[in-house]
mmCIF file of C-alpha atoms in Angstrom:
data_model
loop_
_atom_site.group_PDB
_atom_site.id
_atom_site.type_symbol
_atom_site.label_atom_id
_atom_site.label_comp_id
_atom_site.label_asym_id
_atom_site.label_seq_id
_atom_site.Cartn_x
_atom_site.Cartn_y
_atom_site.Cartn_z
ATOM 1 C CA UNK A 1 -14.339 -47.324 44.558
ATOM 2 C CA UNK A 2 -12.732 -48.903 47.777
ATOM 3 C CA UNK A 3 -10.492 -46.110 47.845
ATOM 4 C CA UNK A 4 -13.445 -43.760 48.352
ATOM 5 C CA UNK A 5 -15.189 -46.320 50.710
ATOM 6 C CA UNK A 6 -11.795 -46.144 52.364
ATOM 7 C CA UNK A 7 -11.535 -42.543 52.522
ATOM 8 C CA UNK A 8 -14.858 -41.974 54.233
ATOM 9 C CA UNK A 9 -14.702 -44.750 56.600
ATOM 10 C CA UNK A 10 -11.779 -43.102 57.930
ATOM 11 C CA UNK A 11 -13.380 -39.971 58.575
ATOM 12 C CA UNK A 12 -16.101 -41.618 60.626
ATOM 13 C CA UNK A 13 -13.471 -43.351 62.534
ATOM 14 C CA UNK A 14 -11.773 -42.226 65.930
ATOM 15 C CA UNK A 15 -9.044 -40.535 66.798
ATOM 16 C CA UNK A 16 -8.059 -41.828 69.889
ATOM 17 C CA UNK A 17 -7.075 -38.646 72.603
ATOM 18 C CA UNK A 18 -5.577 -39.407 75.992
ATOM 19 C CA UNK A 19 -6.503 -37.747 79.088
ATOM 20 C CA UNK A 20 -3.271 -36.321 79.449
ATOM 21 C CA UNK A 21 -3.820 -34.532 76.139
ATOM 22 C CA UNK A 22 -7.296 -33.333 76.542
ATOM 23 C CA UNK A 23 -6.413 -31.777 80.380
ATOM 24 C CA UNK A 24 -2.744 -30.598 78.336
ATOM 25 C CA UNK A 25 -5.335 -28.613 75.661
ATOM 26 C CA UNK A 26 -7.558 -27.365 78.303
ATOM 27 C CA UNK A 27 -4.721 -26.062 80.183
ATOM 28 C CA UNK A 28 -2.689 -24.296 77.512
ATOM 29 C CA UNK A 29 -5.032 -23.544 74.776
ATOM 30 C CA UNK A 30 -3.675 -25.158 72.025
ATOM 31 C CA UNK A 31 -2.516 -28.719 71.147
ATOM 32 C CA UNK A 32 -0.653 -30.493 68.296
ATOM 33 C CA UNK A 33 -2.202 -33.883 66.733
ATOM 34 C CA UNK A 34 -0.360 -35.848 64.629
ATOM 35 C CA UNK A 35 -1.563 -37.779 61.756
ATOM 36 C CA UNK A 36 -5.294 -36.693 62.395
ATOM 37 C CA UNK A 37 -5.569 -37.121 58.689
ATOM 38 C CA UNK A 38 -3.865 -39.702 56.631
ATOM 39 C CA UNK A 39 -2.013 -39.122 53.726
ATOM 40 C CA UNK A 40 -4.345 -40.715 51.318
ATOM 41 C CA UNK A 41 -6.934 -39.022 53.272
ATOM 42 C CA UNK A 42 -5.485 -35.262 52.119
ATOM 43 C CA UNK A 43 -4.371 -35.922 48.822
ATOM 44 C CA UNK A 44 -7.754 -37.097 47.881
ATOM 45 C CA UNK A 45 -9.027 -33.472 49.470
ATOM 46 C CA UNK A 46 -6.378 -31.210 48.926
ATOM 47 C CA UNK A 47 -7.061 -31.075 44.448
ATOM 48 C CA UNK A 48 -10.611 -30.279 45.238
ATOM 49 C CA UNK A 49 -9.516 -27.395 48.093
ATOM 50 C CA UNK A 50 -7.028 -26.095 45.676
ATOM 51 C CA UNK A 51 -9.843 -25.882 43.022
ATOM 52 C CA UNK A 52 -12.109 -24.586 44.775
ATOM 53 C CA UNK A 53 -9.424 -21.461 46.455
ATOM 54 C CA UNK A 54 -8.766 -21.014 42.697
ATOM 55 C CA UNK A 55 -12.451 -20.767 41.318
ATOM 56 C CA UNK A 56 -13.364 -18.739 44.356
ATOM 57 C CA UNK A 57 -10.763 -16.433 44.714
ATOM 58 C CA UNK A 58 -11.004 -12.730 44.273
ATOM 59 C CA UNK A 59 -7.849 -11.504 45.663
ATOM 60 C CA UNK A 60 -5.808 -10.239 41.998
ATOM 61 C CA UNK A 61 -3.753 -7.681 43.502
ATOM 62 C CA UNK A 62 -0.016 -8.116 44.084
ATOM 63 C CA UNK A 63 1.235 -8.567 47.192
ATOM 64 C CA UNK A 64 3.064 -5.452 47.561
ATOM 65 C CA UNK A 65 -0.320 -3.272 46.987
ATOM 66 C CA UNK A 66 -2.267 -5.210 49.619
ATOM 67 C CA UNK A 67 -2.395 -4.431 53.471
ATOM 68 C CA UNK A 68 -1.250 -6.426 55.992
ATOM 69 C CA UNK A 69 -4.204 -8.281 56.340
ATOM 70 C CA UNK A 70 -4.088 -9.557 52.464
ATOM 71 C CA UNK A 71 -1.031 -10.681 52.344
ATOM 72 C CA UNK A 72 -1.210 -13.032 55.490
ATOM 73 C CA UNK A 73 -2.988 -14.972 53.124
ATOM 74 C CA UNK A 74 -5.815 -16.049 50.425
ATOM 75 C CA UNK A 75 -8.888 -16.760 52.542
ATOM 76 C CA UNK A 76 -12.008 -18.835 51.193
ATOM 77 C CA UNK A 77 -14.775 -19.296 53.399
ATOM 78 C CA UNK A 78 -17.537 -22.000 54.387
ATOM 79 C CA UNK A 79 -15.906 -24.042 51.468
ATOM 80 C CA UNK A 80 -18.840 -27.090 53.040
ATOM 81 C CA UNK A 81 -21.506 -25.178 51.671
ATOM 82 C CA UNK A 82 -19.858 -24.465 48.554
ATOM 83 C CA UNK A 83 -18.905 -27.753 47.443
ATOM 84 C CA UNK A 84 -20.124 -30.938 48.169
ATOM 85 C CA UNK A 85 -17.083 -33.014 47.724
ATOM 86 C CA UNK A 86 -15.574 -30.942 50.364
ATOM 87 C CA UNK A 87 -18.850 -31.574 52.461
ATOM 88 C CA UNK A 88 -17.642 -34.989 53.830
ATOM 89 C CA UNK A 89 -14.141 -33.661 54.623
ATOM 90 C CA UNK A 90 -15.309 -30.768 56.316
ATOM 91 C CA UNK A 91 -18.301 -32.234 58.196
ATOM 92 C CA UNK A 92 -16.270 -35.538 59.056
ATOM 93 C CA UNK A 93 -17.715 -36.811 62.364
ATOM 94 C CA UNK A 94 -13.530 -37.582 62.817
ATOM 95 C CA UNK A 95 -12.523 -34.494 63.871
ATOM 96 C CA UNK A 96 -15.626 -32.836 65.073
ATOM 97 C CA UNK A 97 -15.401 -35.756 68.050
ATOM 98 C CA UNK A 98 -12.517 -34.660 68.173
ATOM 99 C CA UNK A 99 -13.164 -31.013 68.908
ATOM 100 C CA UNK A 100 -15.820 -31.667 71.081
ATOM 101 C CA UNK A 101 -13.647 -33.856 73.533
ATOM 102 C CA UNK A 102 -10.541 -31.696 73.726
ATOM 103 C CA UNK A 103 -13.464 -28.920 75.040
ATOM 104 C CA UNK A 104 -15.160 -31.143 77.253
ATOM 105 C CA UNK A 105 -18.580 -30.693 75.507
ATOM 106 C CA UNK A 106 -21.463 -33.466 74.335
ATOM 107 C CA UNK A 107 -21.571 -31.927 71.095
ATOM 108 C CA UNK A 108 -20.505 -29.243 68.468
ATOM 109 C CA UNK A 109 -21.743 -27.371 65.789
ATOM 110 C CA UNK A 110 -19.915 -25.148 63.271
ATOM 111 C CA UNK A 111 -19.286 -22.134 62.745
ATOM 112 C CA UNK A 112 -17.828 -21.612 59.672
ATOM 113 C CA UNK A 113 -14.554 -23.148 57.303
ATOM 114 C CA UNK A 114 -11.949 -21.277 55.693
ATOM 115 C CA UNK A 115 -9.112 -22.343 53.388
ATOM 116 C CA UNK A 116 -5.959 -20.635 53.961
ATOM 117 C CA UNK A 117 -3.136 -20.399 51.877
ATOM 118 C CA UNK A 118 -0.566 -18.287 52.341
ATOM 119 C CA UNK A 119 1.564 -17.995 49.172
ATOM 120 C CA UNK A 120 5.019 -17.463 48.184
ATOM 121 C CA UNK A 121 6.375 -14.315 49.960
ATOM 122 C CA UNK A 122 3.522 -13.846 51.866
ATOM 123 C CA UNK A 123 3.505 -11.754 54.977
ATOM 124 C CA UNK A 124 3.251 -12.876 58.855
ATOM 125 C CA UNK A 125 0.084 -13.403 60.716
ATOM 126 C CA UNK A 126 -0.497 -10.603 63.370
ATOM 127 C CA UNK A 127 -0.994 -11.506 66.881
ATOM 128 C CA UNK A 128 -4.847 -11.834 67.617
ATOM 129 C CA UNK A 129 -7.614 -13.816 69.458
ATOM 130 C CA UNK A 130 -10.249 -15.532 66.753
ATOM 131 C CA UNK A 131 -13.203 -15.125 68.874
ATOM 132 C CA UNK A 132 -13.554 -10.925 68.959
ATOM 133 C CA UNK A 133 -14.861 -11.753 65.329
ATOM 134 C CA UNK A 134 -17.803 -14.253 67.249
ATOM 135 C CA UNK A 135 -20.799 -12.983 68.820
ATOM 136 C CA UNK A 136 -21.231 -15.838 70.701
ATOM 137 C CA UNK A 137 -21.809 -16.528 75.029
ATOM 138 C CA UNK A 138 -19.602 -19.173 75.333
ATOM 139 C CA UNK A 139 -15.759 -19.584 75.792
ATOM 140 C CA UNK A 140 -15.849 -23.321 74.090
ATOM 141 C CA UNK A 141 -15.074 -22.612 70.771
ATOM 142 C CA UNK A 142 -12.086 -24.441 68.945
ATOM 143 C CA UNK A 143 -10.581 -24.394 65.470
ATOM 144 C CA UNK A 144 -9.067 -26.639 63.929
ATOM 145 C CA UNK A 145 -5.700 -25.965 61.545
ATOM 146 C CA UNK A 146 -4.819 -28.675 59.026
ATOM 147 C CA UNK A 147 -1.676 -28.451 56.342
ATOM 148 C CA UNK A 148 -2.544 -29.967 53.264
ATOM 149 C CA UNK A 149 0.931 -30.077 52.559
ATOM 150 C CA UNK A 150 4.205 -30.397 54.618
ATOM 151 C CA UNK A 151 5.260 -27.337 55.372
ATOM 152 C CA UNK A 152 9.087 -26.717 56.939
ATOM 153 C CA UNK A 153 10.472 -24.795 59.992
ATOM 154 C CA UNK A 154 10.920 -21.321 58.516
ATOM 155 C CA UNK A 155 7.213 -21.366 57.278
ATOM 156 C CA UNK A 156 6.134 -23.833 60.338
ATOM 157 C CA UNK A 157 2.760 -23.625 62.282
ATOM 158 C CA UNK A 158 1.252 -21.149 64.252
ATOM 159 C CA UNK A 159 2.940 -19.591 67.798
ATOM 160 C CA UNK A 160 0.858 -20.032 70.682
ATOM 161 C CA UNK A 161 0.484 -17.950 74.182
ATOM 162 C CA UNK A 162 -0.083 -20.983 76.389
ATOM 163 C CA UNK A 163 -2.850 -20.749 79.087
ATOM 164 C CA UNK A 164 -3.730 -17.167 77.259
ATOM 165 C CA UNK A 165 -7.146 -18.389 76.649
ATOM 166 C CA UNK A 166 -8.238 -17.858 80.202
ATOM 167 C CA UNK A 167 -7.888 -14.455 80.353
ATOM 168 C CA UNK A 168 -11.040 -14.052 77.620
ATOM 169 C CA UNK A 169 -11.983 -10.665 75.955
ATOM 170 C CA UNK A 170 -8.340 -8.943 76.059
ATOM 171 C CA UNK A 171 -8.241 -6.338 72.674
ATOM 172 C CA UNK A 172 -10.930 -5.841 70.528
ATOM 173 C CA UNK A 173 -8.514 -4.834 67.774
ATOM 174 C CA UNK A 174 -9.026 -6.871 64.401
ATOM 175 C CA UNK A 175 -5.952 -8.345 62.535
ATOM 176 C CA UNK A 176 -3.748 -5.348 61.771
ATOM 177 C CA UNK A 177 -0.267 -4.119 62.527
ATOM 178 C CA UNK A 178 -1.919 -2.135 65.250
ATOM 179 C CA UNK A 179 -3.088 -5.966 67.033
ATOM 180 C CA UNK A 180 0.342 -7.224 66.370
ATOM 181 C CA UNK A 181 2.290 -4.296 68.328
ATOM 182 C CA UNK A 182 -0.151 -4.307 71.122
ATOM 183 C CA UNK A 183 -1.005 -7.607 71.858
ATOM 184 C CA UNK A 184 2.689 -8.068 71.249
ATOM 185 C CA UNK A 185 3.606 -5.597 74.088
ATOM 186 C CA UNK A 186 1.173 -7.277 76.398
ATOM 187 C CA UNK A 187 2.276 -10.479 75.702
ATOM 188 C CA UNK A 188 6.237 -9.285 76.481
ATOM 189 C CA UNK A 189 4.804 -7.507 79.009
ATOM 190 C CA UNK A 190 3.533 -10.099 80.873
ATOM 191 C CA UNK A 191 6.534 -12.436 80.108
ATOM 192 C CA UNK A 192 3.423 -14.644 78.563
ATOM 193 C CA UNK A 193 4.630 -18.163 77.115
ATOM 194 C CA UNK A 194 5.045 -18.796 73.733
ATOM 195 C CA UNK A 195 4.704 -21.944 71.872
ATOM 196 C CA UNK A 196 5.597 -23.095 68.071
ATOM 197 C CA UNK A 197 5.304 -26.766 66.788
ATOM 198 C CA UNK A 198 7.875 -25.646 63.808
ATOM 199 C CA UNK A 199 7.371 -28.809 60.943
ATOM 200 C CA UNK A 200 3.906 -30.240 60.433
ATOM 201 C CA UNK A 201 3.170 -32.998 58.147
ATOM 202 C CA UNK A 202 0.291 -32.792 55.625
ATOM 203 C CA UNK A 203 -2.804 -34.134 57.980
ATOM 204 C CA UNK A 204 -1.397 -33.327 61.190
ATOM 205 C CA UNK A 205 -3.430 -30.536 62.877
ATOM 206 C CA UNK A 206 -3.060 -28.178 65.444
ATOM 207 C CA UNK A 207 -6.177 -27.409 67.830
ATOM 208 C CA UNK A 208 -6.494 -23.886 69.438
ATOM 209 C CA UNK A 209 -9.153 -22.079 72.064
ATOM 210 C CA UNK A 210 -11.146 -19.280 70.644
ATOM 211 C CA UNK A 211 -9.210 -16.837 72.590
ATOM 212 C CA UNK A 212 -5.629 -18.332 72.296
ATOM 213 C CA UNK A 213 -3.446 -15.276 70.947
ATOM 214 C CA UNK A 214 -1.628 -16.603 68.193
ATOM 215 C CA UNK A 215 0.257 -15.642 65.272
ATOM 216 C CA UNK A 216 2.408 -17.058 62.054
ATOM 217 C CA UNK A 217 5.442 -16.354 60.655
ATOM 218 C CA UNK A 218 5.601 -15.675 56.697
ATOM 219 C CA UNK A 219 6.124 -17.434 53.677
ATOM 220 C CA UNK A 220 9.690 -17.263 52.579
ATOM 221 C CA UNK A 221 9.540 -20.697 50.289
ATOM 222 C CA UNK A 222 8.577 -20.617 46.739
ATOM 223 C CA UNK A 223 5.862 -23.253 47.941
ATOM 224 C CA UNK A 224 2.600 -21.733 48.658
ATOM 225 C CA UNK A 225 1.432 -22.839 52.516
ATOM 226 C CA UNK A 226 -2.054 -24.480 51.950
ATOM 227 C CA UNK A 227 -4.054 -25.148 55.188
ATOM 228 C CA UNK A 228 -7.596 -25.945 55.960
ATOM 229 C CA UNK A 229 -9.610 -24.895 58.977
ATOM 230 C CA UNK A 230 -12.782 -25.463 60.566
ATOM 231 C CA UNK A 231 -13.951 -23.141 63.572
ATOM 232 C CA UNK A 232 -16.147 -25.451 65.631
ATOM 233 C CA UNK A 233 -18.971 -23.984 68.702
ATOM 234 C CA UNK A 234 -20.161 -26.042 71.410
ATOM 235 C CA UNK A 235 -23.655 -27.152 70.655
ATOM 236 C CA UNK A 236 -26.184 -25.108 73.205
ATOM 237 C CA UNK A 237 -24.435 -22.197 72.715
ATOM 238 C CA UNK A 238 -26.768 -18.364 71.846
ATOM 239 C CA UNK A 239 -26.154 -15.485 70.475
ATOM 240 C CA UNK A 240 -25.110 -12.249 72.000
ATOM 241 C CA UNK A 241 -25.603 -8.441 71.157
ATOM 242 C CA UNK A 242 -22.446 -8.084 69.044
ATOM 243 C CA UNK A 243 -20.303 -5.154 70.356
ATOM 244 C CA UNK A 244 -18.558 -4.567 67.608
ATOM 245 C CA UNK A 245 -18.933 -3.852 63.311
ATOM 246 C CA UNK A 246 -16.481 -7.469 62.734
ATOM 247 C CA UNK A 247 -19.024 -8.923 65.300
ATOM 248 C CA UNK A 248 -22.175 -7.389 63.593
ATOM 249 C CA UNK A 249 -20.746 -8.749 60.195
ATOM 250 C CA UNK A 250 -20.194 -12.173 61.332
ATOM 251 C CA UNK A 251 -23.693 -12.702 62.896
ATOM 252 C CA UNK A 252 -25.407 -11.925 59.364
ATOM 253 C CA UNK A 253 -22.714 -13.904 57.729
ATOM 254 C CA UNK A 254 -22.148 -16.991 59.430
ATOM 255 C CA UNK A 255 -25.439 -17.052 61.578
ATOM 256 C CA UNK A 256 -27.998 -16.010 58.944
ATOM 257 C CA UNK A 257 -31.845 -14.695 60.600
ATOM 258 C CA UNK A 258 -30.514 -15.228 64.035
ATOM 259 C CA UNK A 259 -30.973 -12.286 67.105
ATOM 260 C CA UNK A 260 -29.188 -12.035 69.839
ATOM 261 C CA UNK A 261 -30.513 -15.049 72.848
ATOM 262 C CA UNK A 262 -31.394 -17.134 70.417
ATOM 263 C CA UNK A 263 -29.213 -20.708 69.690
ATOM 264 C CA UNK A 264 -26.794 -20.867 67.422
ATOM 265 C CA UNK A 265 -28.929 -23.467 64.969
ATOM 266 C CA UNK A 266 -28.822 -21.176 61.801
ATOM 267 C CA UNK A 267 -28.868 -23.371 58.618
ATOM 268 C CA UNK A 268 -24.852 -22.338 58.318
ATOM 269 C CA UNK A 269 -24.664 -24.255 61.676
ATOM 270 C CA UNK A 270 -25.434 -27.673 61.689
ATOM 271 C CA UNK A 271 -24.944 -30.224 64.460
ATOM 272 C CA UNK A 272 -21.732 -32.183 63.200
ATOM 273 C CA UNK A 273 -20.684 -34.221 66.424
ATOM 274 C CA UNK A 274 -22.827 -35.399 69.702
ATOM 275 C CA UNK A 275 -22.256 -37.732 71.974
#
């Protein structure tokens, strides 16, 4: 029992940021934080994550039958709605203050969760920006990347194009081989910078911009890569007129019985952080 008291008092606790890291995020996009988690902290969470990818999993295809796409990973969604162990983990006020101060916001909201674990042999994560999937009129979005297990070099966290989040809208093109060639040209094209953190430890975390191009490099360990993300949406922010189908499908999805000027206040987006 003090374990658990333990566990929760840690994810109402602070994680102290320095200015010279929030103004290093809000320069380059992305930023690595380590220990945001403890330990005890993710082995207490990661069983009920792993259960939970397991129970809601639908992906029984091989990898070598699946596209591109499928075998960048297993992806469970809005895992906070679906369990409520994972509530408390998900929602923790620890690294939703967190969010909100590396953006420079009062307060955030989310905007969905997603459990991604990218298994043995799995294939490489195309170049893309998160936020053509997000029908939404601001640029301060952030999502959170958590390993729930150490994961080495070779498999290693995302690569980053720093400073690539001020340049917005660039492709509209979903995660495909077709995003990874051409945002791949542009990025060589523009001699863009590239950042990898290589090694994380289980409960470090990596924070990236909503229109950070990144990308990740596949799975050649028999280990299977387990991370958890939360996307998170400055609070204030409305809805736009999605220009796209991926747009169109996330504002009935993750925004249920909103329109287009309204806030994004859905019952899928509740306040988690505010100053």
């Amino acid at each position: 029992m003090n374990e658990i008291i333990q566990l929760n008092e840690e994810l109402q606790q602070d994680y102290t940021l320095t200015a010279e890291q929030i103004q290093a995020y809000q320069a380059q996009g992305h930023i690595l934080l380590p220990k945001l988690a403890s330990r005890p902290l993710v082995e207490a969470y990661r069983p009920v994550i792993q259960e939970e990818v397991i129970r809601l999993n639908r992906e029984t295809r091989p990898l070598e039958e699946r596209d591109t796409y499928g075998k960048a990973f297993l992806q469970i969604q809005n895992l906070w709605e679906k369990s409520d162990k994972l509530r408390s983990f998900v929602l923790a006020r620890r690294f939703a203050k967190v969010a909100a101060e590396l953006m420079g916001v009062y307060g955030v909201r989310m905007y969905h969760d997603q459990a991604l674990f990218k298994e043995p042999g799995g294939g490489h994560t195309p170049w893309h920006q998160d936020q053509i999937y997000w029908p939404v009129d601001t640029d301060q979005t952030i999502t959170l990347w958590m390993p729930l297990v150490d994961i080495p070099e070779e498999v290693g966290s995302m690569t980053f194009v720093s400073g690539s989040h001020h340049r917005g809208y660039i492709s509209k093109l979903e995660i495909s081989d077709q995003s990874h060639q051409t945002l791949k040209q542009y990025i060589e094209g523009e001699n863009l910078p590239q950042v990898c953190y290589g090694a994380m430890t289980a409960g470090d975390a990596t924070f990236h911009a909503g229109w950070t191009l990144h990308s990740a490099p596949g799975n050649p360990t028999p280990n299977t890569r387990e991370v958890m993300t939360v996307i998170y949406v400055k609070d204030g922010t409305k809805v736009i007129e999605p220009d796209t189908n991926a747009r169109k499908g996330d504002l009935r999805t993750w925004m249920p019985g909103l329109q287009p000027g309204d806030e994004v206040n859905s019952v899928l987006n509740p306040l988690i952080y505010k100053a």
